[in-house]
Short mmCIF file of C-alpha atoms and ligand atoms in Angstrom, two decimals:
data_model
loop_
_atom_site.label_atom_id
_atom_site.label_comp_id
_atom_site.label_asym_id
_atom_site.label_seq_id
_atom_site.Cartn_x
_atom_site.Cartn_y
_atom_site.Cartn_z
CA MET A 373 -2.82 15.47 -4.77
CA LEU A 374 -0.78 13.95 -2.00
CA LEU A 375 2.03 12.15 -3.73
CA THR A 376 3.72 12.25 -7.14
CA LYS A 377 5.32 9.28 -8.89
CA GLU A 378 8.65 11.14 -8.82
CA GLU A 379 8.58 11.14 -5.02
CA LEU A 380 8.25 7.37 -4.92
CA PRO A 381 11.44 5.32 -4.37
CA LYS A 382 12.12 3.07 -7.39
CA VAL A 383 13.22 -0.54 -7.00
CA ALA A 384 15.15 -2.87 -9.32
CA LEU A 385 12.14 -4.89 -10.46
CA ASN A 386 9.87 -3.09 -12.88
CA GLU A 387 6.75 -5.14 -12.18
CA MET A 388 6.95 -3.90 -8.59
CA ASN A 389 7.36 -0.27 -9.68
CA GLU A 390 4.29 -0.58 -11.92
CA ILE A 391 2.16 -1.74 -9.02
CA HIS A 392 3.50 1.07 -6.82
CA PHE A 393 2.68 3.64 -9.51
CA GLU A 394 -0.90 2.37 -9.72
CA GLU A 395 -1.13 2.79 -5.98
CA VAL A 396 -0.03 6.45 -6.22
CA ASP A 397 -2.94 7.19 -8.56
CA MET A 398 -5.36 5.43 -6.23
CA ILE A 399 -4.02 7.24 -3.16
CA ASN A 400 -4.42 10.66 -4.80
CA ASN A 401 -7.91 9.89 -5.98
CA LEU A 402 -8.96 8.49 -2.64
CA TYR A 403 -7.44 11.41 -0.76
CA ASP A 404 -9.21 14.05 -2.86
CA THR A 405 -12.51 12.20 -2.52
CA ALA A 406 -12.10 11.77 1.23
CA MET A 407 -11.34 15.48 1.60
CA SER A 408 -14.54 16.28 -0.29
CA GLY A 409 -16.53 14.44 2.40
CA ASP A 410 -18.47 12.14 0.02
CA TYR A 411 -18.94 8.98 2.11
CA GLU A 412 -20.27 6.61 -0.57
CA LYS A 413 -17.61 7.47 -3.09
CA THR A 414 -14.87 7.37 -0.46
CA LYS A 415 -16.06 3.94 0.67
CA LYS A 416 -16.00 2.58 -2.88
CA LEU A 417 -12.49 3.93 -3.56
CA PHE A 418 -11.24 2.79 -0.16
CA ASP A 419 -12.47 -0.77 -0.79
CA GLU A 420 -10.74 -0.76 -4.19
CA PHE A 421 -7.59 0.60 -2.58
CA ILE A 422 -7.54 -2.20 0.00
CA GLU A 423 -8.05 -4.79 -2.73
CA HIS A 424 -5.17 -3.34 -4.71
CA ILE A 425 -2.92 -3.47 -1.66
CA GLU A 426 -3.86 -7.08 -0.99
CA ASP A 427 -2.89 -7.97 -4.58
CA HIS A 428 0.27 -5.88 -4.35
CA PHE A 429 1.40 -7.70 -1.22
CA SER A 430 0.54 -11.20 -2.42
CA PHE A 431 2.39 -10.56 -5.67
CA GLU A 432 5.57 -9.77 -3.73
CA GLU A 433 5.04 -12.56 -1.22
CA ASP A 434 4.60 -15.18 -3.97
CA LEU A 435 7.80 -14.02 -5.65
CA MET A 436 9.70 -14.15 -2.36
CA GLU A 437 8.44 -17.64 -1.58
CA GLN A 438 9.20 -18.98 -5.06
CA ASN A 439 12.73 -17.58 -4.87
CA GLU A 440 13.31 -18.53 -1.24
CA PHE A 441 14.14 -14.98 -0.21
CA PHE A 442 15.85 -15.00 3.21
CA ALA A 443 13.99 -11.98 4.64
CA TYR A 444 10.55 -13.18 3.58
CA PRO A 445 9.10 -13.39 7.14
CA MET A 446 10.23 -9.85 7.97
CA HIS A 447 8.89 -8.42 4.75
CA LYS A 448 5.59 -10.25 5.13
CA MET A 449 5.25 -9.04 8.71
CA GLU A 450 5.40 -5.41 7.56
CA HIS A 451 2.68 -6.15 5.01
CA ASP A 452 0.52 -7.89 7.62
CA ASN A 453 0.87 -5.05 10.11
CA VAL A 454 -0.23 -2.35 7.70
CA LEU A 455 -3.10 -4.53 6.47
CA LYS A 456 -4.26 -4.91 10.06
CA ASP A 457 -4.24 -1.10 10.39
CA LEU A 458 -6.27 -0.82 7.19
CA TYR A 459 -8.89 -3.35 8.33
CA ASN A 460 -9.22 -1.57 11.69
CA LEU A 461 -9.57 1.75 9.93
CA ARG A 462 -12.26 0.33 7.63
CA GLU A 463 -14.28 -0.76 10.65
CA LYS A 464 -13.98 2.64 12.33
CA PHE A 465 -14.73 4.44 9.06
CA GLU A 466 -17.88 2.43 8.36
CA LYS A 467 -19.10 3.09 11.91
CA THR A 468 -18.43 6.84 11.95
CA LYS A 469 -18.74 7.60 8.20
CA ASP A 470 -16.00 10.18 8.82
CA THR A 471 -14.09 10.50 5.55
CA LYS A 472 -11.42 12.63 7.25
CA LEU A 473 -10.23 9.46 8.99
CA ILE A 474 -9.19 8.11 5.60
CA ALA A 475 -7.54 11.35 4.48
CA ASN A 476 -5.57 11.57 7.73
CA PHE A 477 -4.48 7.96 7.58
CA LEU A 478 -3.19 8.33 4.02
CA LYS A 479 -1.28 11.47 4.82
CA GLU A 480 0.09 10.69 8.28
CA GLY A 481 0.21 6.91 8.24
CA PHE A 482 0.20 5.20 4.90
CA ILE A 483 2.43 7.42 2.77
CA PRO A 484 5.28 7.64 5.30
CA TRP A 485 4.94 3.87 5.76
CA LEU A 486 4.97 3.23 2.01
CA ILE A 487 8.04 5.36 1.32
CA ASN A 488 9.94 3.73 4.15
CA HIS A 489 8.82 0.26 3.08
CA LEU A 490 9.88 0.87 -0.52
CA ASN A 491 13.26 2.22 0.59
CA THR A 492 13.96 -0.80 2.77
CA MET A 493 12.04 -4.08 2.30
CA ASP A 494 11.03 -3.64 -1.33
CA THR A 495 14.45 -2.34 -2.36
CA VAL A 496 16.30 -5.28 -0.82
CA THR A 497 13.75 -7.76 -2.15
CA ALA A 498 13.86 -6.39 -5.71
CA SER A 499 17.68 -6.44 -5.71
CA PHE A 500 17.66 -10.04 -4.55
CA LEU A 501 15.06 -11.07 -7.14
CA THR A 502 16.99 -9.44 -9.98
CA GLY A 503 20.26 -11.04 -8.89
CA GLY A 504 21.75 -7.82 -7.56
CA PHE A 505 23.40 -9.62 -4.65
FE1 FE2 B 875 5.71 -3.15 -2.80
FE1 FE2 B 876 6.51 -4.98 0.10
#
């Protein structure tokens, strides 16, 4: 296990927290599988993980657009950058079949990114959406 739900920053909008919690389960599962070295299973879970992230980001982006959130472009740019990293990683992973690439990325790249993103962009966005300021 890499990450517990308690370690995850909570935001003011519960629908967002729910999606983040689902992601924690997927990250832990994917990490354990990647560490086991099973390529096929890692690939399946990694594809599902990417799909979940795409849905996660579009959910937030739709809400921001509908509510004319002022920092929408900045928030979306952070999403787009990490998605780009994920697509590049998928290419490299499918070429090398090295499951450690995925485990390393989760541990060194994605989790620090996610915690920072939740503490900044998602926190401000959720406060705005719930009328906190
Ligand atoms: Fe989020
Ligand atoms: Fe976000």
